[in-house]
Short mmCIF file of C-alpha atoms and ligand atoms in Angstrom, two decimals:
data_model
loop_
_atom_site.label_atom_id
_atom_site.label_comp_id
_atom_site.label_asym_id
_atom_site.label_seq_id
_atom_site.Cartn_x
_atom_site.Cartn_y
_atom_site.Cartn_z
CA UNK W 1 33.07 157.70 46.55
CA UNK W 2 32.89 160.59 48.96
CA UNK W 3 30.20 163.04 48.93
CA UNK W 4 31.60 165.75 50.34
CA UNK W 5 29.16 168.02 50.36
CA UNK W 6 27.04 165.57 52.21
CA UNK W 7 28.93 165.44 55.15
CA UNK W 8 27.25 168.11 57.68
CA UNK W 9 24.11 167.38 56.70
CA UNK W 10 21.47 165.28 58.43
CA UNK W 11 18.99 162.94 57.40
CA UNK W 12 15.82 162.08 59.74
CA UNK W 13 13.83 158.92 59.11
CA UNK W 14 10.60 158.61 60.72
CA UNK W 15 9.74 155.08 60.98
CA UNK W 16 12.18 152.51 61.21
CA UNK W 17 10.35 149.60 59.97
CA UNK W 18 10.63 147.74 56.09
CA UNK W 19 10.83 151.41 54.40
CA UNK W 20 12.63 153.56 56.83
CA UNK W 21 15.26 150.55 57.41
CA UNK W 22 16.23 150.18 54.19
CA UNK W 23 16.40 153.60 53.00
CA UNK W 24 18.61 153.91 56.04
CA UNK W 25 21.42 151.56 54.60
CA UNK W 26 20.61 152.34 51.05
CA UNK W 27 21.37 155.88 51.70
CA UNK W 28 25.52 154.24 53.35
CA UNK W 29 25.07 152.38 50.07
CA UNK W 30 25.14 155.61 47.91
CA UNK W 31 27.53 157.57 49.61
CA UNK W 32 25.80 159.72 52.50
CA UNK W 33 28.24 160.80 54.43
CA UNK W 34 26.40 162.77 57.16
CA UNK W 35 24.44 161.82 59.63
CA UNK W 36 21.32 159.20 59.31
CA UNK W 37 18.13 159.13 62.22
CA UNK W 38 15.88 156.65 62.51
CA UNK W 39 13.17 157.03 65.16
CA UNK W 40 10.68 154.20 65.77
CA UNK W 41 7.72 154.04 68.28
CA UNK W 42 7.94 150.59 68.78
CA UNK W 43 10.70 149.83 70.91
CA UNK W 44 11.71 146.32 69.45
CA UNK W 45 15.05 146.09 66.95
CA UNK W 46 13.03 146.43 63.88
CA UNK W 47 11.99 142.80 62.21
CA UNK W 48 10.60 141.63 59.32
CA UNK W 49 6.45 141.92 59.73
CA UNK W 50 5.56 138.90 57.39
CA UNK W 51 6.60 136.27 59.59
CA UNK W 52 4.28 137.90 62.50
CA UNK W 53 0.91 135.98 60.52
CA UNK W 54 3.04 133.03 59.80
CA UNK W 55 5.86 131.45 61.28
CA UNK W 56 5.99 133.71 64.26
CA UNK W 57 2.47 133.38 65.52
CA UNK W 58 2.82 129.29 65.51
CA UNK W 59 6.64 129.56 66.63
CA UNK W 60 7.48 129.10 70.81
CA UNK W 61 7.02 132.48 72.83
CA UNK W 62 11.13 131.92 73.61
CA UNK W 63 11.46 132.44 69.78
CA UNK W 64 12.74 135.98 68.93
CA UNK W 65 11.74 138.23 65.69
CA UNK W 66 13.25 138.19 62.67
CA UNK W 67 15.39 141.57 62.13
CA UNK W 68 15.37 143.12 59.52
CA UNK W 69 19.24 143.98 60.38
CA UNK W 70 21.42 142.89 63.11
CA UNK W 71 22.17 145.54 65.95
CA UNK W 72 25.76 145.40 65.06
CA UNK W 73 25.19 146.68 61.54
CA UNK W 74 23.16 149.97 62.94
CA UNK W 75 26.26 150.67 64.83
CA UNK W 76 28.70 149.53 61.94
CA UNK W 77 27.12 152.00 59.25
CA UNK W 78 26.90 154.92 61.68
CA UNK W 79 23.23 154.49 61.54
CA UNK W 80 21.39 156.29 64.84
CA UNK W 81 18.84 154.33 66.06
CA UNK W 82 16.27 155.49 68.12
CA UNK W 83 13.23 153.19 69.24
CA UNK W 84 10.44 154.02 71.57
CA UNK W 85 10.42 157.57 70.20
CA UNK W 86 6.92 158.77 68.87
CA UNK W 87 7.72 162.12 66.03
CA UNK W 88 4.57 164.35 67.31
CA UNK W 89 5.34 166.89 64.59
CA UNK W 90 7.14 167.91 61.89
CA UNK W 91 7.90 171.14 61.55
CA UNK W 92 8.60 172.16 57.75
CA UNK W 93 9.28 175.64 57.90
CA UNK W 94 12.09 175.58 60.50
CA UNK W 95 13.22 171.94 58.96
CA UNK W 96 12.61 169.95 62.54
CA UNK W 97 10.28 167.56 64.11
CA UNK W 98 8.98 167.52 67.50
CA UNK W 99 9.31 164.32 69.98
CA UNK W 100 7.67 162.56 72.36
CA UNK W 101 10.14 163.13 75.39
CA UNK W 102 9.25 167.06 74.62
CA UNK W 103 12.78 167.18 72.34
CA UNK W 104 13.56 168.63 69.14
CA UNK W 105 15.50 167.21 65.96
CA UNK W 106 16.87 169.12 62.90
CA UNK W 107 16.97 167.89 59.80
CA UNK W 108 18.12 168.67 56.06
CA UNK W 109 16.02 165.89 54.46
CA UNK W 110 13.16 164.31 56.29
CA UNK W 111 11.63 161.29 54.97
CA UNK W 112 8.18 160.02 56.65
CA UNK W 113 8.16 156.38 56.60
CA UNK W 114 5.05 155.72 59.14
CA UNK W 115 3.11 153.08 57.04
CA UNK W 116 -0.02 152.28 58.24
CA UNK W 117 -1.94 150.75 61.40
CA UNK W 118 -5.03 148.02 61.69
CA UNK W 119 -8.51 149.76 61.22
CA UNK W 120 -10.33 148.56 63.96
CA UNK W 121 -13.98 149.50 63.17
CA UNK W 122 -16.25 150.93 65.39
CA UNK W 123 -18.84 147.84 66.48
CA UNK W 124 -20.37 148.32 69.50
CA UNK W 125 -18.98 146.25 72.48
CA UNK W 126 -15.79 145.47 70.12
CA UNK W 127 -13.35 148.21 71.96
CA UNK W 128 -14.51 146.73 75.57
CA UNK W 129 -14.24 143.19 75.00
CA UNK W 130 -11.38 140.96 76.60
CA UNK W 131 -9.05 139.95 74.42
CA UNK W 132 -9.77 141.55 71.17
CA UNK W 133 -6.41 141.74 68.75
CA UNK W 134 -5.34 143.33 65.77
CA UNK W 135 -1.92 141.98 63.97
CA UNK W 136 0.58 144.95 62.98
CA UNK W 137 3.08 144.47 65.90
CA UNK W 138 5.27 142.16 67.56
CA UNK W 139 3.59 143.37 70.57
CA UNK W 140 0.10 142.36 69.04
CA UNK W 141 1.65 138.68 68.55
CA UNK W 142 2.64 138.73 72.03
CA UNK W 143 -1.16 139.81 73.06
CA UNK W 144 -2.16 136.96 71.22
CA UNK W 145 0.05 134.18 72.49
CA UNK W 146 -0.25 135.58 76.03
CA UNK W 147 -4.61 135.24 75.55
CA UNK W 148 -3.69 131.72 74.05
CA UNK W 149 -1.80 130.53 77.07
CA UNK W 150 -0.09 126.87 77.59
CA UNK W 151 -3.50 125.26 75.50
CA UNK W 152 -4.18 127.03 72.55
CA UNK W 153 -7.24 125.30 72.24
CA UNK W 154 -9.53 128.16 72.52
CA UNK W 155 -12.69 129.53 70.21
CA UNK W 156 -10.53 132.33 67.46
CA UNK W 157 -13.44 134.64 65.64
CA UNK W 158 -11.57 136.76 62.57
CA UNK W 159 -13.26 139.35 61.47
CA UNK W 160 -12.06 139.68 58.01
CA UNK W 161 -11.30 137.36 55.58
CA UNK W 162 -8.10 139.16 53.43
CA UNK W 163 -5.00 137.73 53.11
CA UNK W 164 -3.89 138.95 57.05
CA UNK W 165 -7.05 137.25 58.96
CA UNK W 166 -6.84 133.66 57.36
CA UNK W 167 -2.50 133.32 57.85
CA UNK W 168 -3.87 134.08 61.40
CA UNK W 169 -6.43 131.62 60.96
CA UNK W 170 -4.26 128.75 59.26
CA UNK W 171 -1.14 129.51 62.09
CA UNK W 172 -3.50 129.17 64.50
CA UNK W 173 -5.61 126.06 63.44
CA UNK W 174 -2.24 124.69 63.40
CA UNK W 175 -1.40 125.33 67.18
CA UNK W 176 -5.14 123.90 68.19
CA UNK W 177 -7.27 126.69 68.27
CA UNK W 178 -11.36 126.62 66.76
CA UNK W 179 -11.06 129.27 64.80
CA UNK W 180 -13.87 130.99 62.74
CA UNK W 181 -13.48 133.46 60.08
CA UNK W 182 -15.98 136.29 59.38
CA UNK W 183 -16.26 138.05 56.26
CA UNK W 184 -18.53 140.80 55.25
CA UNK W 185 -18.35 140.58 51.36
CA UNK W 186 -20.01 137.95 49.01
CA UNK W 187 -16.29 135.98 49.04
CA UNK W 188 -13.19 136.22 51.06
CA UNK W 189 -10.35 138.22 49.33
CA UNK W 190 -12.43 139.22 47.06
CA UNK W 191 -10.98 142.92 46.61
CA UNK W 192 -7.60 141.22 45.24
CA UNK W 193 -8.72 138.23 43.86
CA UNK W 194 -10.54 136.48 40.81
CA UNK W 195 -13.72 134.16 42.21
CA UNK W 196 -11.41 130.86 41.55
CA UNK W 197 -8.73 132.24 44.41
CA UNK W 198 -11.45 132.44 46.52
CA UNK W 199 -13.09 129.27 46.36
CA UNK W 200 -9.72 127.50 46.38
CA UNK W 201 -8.49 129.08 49.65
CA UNK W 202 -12.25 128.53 51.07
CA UNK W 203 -12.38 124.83 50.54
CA UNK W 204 -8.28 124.79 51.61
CA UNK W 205 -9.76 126.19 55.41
CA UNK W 206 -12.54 124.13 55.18
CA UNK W 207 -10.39 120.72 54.59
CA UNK W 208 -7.88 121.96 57.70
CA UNK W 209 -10.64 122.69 59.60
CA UNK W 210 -11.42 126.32 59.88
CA UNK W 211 -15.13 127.51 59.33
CA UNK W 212 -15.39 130.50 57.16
CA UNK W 213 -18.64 132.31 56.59
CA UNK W 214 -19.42 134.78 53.79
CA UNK W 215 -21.88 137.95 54.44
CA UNK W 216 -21.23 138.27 58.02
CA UNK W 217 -21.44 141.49 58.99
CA UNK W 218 -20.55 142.13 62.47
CA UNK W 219 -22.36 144.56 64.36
CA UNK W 220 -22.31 143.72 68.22
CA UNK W 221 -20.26 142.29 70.58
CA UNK W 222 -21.35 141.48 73.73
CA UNK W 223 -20.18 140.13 77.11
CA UNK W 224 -21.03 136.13 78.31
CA UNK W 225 -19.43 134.90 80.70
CA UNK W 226 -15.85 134.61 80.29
CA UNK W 227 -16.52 134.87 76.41
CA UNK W 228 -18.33 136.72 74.41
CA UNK W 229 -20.84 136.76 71.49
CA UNK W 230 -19.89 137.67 68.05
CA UNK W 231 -23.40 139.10 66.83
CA UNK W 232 -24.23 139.41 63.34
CA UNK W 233 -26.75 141.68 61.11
CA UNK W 234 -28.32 138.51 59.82
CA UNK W 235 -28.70 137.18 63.52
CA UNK W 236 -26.14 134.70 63.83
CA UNK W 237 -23.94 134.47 67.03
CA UNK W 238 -20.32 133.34 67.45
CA UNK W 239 -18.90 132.44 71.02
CA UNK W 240 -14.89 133.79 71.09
CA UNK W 241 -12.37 133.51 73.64
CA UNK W 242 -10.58 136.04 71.52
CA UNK W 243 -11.27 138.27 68.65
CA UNK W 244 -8.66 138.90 65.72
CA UNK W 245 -9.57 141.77 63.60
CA UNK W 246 -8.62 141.72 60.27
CA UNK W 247 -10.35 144.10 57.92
CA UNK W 248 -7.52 146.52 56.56
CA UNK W 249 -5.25 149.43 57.35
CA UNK W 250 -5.56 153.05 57.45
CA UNK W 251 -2.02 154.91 56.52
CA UNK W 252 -0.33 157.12 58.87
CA UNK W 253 -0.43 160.24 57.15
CA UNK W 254 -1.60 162.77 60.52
CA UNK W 255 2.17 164.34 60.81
CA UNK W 256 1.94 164.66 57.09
CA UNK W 257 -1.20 166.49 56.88
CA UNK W 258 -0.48 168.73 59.97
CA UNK W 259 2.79 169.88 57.80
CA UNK W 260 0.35 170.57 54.90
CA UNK W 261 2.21 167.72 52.56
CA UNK W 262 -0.17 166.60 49.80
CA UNK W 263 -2.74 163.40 50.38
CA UNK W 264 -4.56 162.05 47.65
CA UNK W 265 -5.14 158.13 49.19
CA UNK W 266 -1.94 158.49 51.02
CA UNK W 267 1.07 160.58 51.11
CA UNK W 268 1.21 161.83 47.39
CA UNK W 269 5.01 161.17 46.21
CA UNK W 270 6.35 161.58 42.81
CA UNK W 271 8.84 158.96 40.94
CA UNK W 272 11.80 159.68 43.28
CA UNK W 273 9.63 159.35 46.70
CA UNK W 274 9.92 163.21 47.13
CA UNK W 275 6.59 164.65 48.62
CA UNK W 276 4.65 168.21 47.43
CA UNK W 277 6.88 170.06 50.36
CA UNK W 278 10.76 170.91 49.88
CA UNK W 279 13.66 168.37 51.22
CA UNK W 280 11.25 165.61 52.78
CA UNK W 281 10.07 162.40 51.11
CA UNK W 282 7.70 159.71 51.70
CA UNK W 283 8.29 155.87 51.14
CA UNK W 284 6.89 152.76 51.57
CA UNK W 285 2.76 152.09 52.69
CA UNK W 286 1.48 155.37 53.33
CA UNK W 287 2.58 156.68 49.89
CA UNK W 288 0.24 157.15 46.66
CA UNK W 289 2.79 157.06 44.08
CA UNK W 290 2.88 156.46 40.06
CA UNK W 291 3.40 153.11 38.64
CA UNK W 292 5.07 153.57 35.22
CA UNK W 293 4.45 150.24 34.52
CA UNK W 294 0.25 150.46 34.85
CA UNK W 295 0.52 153.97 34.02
CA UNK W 296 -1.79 154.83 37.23
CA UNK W 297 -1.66 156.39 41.14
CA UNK W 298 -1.06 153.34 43.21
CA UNK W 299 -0.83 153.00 46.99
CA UNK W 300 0.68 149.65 47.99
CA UNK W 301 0.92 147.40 51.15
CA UNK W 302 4.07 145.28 50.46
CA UNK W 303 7.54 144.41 51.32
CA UNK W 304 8.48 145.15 47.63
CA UNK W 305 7.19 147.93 47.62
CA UNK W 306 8.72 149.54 50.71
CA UNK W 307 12.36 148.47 50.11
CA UNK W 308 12.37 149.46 46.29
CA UNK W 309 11.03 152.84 46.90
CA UNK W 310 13.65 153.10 49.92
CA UNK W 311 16.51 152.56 47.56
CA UNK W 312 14.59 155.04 44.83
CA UNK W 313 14.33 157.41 47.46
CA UNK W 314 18.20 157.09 48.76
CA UNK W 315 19.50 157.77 45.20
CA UNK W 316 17.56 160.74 45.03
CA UNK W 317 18.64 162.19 48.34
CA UNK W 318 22.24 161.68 47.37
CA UNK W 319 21.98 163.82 43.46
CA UNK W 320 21.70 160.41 41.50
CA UNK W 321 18.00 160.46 40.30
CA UNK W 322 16.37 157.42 39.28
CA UNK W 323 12.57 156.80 38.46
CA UNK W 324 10.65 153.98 40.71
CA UNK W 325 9.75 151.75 37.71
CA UNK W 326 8.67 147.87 39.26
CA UNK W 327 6.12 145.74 38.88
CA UNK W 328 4.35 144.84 42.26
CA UNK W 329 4.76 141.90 43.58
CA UNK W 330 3.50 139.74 46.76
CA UNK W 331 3.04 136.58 48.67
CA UNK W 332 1.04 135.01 51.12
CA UNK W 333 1.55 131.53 52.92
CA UNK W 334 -1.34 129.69 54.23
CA UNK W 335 -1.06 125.85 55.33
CA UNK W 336 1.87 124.04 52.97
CA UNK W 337 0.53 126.68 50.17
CA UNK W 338 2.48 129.08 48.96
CA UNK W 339 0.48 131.73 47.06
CA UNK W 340 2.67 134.20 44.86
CA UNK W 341 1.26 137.19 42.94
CA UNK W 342 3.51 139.50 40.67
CA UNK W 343 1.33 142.88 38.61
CA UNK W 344 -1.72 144.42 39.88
CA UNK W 345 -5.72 143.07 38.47
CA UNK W 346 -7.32 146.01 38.85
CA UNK W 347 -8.91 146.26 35.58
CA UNK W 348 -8.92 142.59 34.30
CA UNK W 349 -12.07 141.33 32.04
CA UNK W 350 -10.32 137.97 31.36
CA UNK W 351 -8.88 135.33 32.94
CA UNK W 352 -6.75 131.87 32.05
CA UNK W 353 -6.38 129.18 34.14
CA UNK W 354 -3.67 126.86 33.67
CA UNK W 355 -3.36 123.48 36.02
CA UNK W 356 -0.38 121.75 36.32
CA UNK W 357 -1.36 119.19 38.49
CA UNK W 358 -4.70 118.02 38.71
CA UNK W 359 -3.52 115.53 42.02
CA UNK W 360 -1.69 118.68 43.85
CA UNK W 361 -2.44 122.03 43.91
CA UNK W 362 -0.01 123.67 41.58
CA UNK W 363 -1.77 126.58 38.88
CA UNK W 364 -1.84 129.67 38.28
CA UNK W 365 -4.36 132.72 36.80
CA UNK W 366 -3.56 134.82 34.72
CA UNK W 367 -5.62 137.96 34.35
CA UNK W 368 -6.21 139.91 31.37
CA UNK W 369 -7.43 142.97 29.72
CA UNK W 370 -8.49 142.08 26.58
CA UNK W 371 -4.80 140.97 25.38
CA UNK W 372 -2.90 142.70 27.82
CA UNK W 373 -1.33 140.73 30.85
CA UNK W 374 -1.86 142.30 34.27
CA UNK W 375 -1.30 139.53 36.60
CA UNK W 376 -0.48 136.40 37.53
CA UNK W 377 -1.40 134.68 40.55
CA UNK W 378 0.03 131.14 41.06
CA UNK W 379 -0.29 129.04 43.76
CA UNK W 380 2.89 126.59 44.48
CA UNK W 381 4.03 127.34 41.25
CA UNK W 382 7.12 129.35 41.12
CA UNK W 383 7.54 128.70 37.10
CA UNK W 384 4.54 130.59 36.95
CA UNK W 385 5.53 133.49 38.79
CA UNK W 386 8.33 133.77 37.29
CA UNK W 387 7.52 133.85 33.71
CA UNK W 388 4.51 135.60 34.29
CA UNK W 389 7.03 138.62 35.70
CA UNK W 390 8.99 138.67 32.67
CA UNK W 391 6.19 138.56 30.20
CA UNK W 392 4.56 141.79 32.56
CA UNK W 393 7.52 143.51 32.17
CA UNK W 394 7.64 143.10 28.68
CA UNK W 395 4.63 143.48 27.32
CA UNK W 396 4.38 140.21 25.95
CA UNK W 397 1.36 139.22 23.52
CA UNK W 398 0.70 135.31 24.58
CA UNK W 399 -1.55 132.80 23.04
CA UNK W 400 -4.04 132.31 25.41
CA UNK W 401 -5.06 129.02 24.27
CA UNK W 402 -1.86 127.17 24.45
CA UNK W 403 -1.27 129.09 28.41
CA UNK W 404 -4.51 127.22 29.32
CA UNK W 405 -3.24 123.80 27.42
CA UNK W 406 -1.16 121.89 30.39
CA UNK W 407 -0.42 119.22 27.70
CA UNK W 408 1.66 121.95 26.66
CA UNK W 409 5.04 122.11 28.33
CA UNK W 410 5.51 125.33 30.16
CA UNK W 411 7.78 127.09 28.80
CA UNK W 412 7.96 131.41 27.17
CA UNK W 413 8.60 130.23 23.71
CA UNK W 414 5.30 128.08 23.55
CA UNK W 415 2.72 130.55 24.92
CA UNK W 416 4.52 133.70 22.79
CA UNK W 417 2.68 135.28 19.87
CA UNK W 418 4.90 137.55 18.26
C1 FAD I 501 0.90 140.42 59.83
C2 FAD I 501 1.41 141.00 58.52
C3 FAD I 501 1.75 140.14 57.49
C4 FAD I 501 2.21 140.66 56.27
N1 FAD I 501 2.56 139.82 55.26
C5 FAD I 501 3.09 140.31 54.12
C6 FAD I 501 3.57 139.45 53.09
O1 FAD I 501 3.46 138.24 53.18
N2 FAD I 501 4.14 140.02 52.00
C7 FAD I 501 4.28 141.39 51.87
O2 FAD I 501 4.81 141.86 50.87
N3 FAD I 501 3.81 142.21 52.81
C8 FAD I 501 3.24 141.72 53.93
N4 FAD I 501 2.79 142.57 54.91
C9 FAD I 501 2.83 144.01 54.66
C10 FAD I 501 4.21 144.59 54.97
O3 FAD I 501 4.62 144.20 56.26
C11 FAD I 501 4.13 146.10 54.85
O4 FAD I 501 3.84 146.40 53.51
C12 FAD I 501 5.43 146.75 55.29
O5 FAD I 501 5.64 146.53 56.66
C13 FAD I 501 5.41 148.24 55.00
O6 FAD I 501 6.56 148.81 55.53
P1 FAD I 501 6.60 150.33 55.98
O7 FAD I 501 7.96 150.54 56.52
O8 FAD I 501 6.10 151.18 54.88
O9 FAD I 501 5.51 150.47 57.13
P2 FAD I 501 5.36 149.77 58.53
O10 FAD I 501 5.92 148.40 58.49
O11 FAD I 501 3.94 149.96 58.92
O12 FAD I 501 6.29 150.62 59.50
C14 FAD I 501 6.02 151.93 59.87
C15 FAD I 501 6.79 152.21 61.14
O13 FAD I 501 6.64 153.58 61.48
C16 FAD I 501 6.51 153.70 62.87
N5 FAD I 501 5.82 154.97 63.15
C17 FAD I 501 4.62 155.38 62.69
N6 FAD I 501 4.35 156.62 63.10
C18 FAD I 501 5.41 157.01 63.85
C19 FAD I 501 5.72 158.21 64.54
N7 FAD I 501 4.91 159.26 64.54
N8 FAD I 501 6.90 158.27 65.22
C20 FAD I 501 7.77 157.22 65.22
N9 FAD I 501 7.51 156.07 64.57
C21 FAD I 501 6.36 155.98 63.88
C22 FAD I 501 5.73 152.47 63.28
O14 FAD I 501 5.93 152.14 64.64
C23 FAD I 501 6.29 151.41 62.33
O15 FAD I 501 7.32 150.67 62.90
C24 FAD I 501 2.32 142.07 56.12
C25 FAD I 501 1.95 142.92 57.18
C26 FAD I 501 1.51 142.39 58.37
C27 FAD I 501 1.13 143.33 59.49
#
C-alpha cells in the first residue's frame, strides 16, 4: 500500500549495523516511500557481529563476513548506503546532521542507531603495548589474525571473563593459541549468571585447555622483550604475545547528548523507539527502553533486541504504532556448547536445576522469584529454551519439584500447576 504522504520525505539512519539495517528494510516493509540513509563508519558491507567471537575468528583470513544483507538488496529496496561516513553532529533544531567529509544531510526522521564500543580501561602500559585488541569490528578480527600470523601458537591473555572474552578464548584454543583468561570478580560471568553457569563453563576451559583465573585484577602492563607482562594487584605476572580485552561496552550516546536527547543508562526511548526530542528515534544497544514484560528500564546488548526494536521503530515512523513487548533472549557458543538464555535474572532468589543427561552436558536453570519464572538458561538443550519462552510469556505457575525430577519426561503439561 502506498503512503503517499511519505514520499518526499527522508529518513536518516545513523549506524548501519544489526539495528540501523533492519530498521532500514523494515521501514520498505511498511510502506516508506521516500527516501532511506544509512551512514556507517565502518566501511565494510555491514555483517552479522556474532560470528566475529566464533566462527569468524577460527575461520581462514580468505573467508569473508557474514552480511547481514546482500549488496544487491541495498540497491533493490532503494536503500542509500553510505559506509566510511562518521555523523559528527546532529543538528535537531534545523532537522540535519553534520559529516565527516565537512557535508550536511537533512532529514524528517532521524533515528540514532550507534550501539556501543569496547571499554578499554585505563591500566597503565595497556594503551602502549603491541598488540593489544578489543573485539567489536571486523577490523579488530583482522588485528587479531594479522598478530596471530601463519602459527597461531602464541601466549593469548583476556582480560575479562564475560561471555565475549572466553568465545575468544575457546576460538582461539581451537586454532593453537595458550590462552589465559583474567577475571576481576569472584567468578567469570558472574553479572549474568547463577554460580552453577559459572563453574560449568570454568571446568569446560579448563578440560580444553584454557587457564582461567578468578580475582585478577589487572593493573600494569609492561614491556619484555618482544612480549609483555600482564601484572596483577595480587602480584602475579602473565607473559602475552597479545592482549584481548574483554570487560564490557560503553554506548554511543555523545551525538545524542550534544543534541540534548534524554540519557538515563543509554539513550532513553519510549515503547515505539521514539527519543525525548521530536521526529528522531533510538534503537538497538545504546537505548534504555521499557520492558512490558519485567515491567522495568532495560538497556540490552543483543541481536534480538536490535532487530525487534528496528521493526517497532519502522511501524512507528510509518503512522502504524505498535508497543515493543518481547522477552529477551540470547546465545553464546563456546567449544561444541551451545548456551541459550531467553528472560532476564535480575532479581532471582531461586533457582531449579534440571539434568537431562548426566553422561552429556544437556540442562538447564531456571531462575525464580519466589514463584515467578524469570529465566531460563539451558545449555544444549533447545527443549528447554523453548518451553521455558512460552511459560515466560505466559506467566505460567510450574511445579518446581517435578521441573527438577528428570525421571519426569519433559514436557509443559507435567511441570504446570494451574
Ligand atoms: C564479538 C561479539 C559477539 C557477539 N555475540 C552475540 C551473540 O552471540 N548473541 C547476541 O544476541 N548478541 C551478540 N553480540 C552483541 C550484538 O552484536 C549487538 O547487540 C548488536 O550488534 C547491536 O546492534 P546495534 O546495531 O545496536 O549496534 P552495533 O552493532 O554496535 O552497531 C552500531 C553501528 O553504528 C556505527 N556508528 C556509531 N557511531 C557512528 C557515527 N557517529 N557515525 C556513523 N556510524 C556510527 C558503528 O560503526 C556500528 O557499525 C555480540 C557482539 C560482539 C561484538
Amino acid at each position: 500500500m502506498l503512503h503517499s504522504k511519505h514520499n518526499k520525505k527522508k529518513c536518516v539512519i545513523i549506524g548501519a549495523s544489526h539495528a540501523g539495517v533492519n530498521c532500514a528494510f523494515a521501514l520498505r516493509k511498511e510502506g516508506w516511500q521516500g527516501e532511506i540513509i544509512l551512514y556507517d563508519s565502518d566501511p565494510e558491507l555491514p555483517y552479522h557481529r556474532p560470528p566475529l567471537s566464533k566462527t569468524y575468528l577460527t575461520s581462514a583470513p580468505s573467508d569473508v563476513l557474514s552480511p547481514l544483507k546482500s549488496a544487491d538488496s541495498y540497491v533493490r529496496e532503494d536503500i542509500q548506503l553510505n559506509l566510511g561516513l562518521t555523523v559528527t553532529a546532529i543538528n535537531a533544531k534545523e532537522q540535519n546532521i553534520t559529516l565527516s567529509n565537512n557535508t550536511s544531510q537533512s532529514y524528517d526522521t532521524l533515528v540514532i542507531a550507534t550501539g556501543a564500543r569496547p571499554i578499554i580501561p585505563k591500566i597503565p602500559g595497556l594503551a602502549d603495548a603491541k598488540n593489544v585488541f578489543q573485539l567489536r569490528t571486523a577490523a579488530d578480527v583482522a588485528g587479531i589474525r594479522n598478530a596471530l600470523g601463519s602459527k597461531p601458537n602464541k601466549n593469548v591473555v583476556v582480560i575479562g571473563g564475560g561471555y565475549i572474552g572466553l568465545e575468544i578464548a575457546a576460538s582461539l584454543k581451537k586454532i593453537g593459541a595458550s590462552v589465559t583468561v583474567l577475571e576481576r570478580e569472584n567468578r567469570i560471568l558472574e553479572r549474568v549468571t547463577a554460580p552453577e553457569i559459572s563453574d560449568f563453563f570454568q571446568t569446560l576451559h579448563q578440560k580444553n585447555g584454557v587457564d582461567i583465573f578468578t580475582h585478577k585484577n589487572v593493573t600494569v602492563v609492561e614491556k619484555e622483550n618482544n612480549t609483555v607482562k600482564v601484572v596483577c594487584d595480587d602480584g602475579s605476572t602473565f607473559t602475552a604475545d597479545i592482549i584481548i580485552v574483554g570487560v564490557g561496552i560503553q554506548v554511543n550516546t555523545e551525538l545524542a547528548k550534544q543534541a540534548n536527547i534524554e540519557i538515563e543508562n543509554g539513550i532513553k526511548v519510549d515503547a515505539s523507539a521514539r527519543t525525548s526530542t521530536k521526529n528522531i528515534y533510538a534503537l538497538g544497544d545504546n537505548t534504555y527502553h521499557y520492558n512490558a514484560h519485567y515491567k522495568k528500564y532495560v538497556r540490552l546488548e543483543s541481536v534480538q533486541n536490535a532487530v525487534d526494536q528496528a521493526k517497532v521503530a519502522a511501524a512507528s515512523i510509518c503512522e502504524k504504532e505498535v508497543a515493543y513487548d518481547t522477552i529477551p533472549w540470547f546465545w553464546s557458543d563456546q567449544y561444541d556448547v551451545k548456551l541459550q538464555i531467553v528472560g532476564l535474572s535480575n532479581g532471582y532468589d531461586n533457582i531449579v536445576i534440571r539434568i537431562e543427561d548426566k553422561e552429556q552436558p544437556c540442562f538447564s536453570i531456571w531462575y525464580f522469584n519466589g514463584s515467578v519464572l524469570l529465566s531460563v538458561d539451558a545449555i544444549n538443550n533447545a527443549k528447554a529454551y523453548v518451553m521455558g519462552t512460552k511459560f515466560i510469556k505466559t506467566n505460567q505457575l510450574i511445579n518446581k519439584e517435578k521441573l527438577a525430577d528428570s525421571s519426569i519426561e519433559f514436557k509443559p503439561a507435567n511441570f504446570i500447576t494451574q
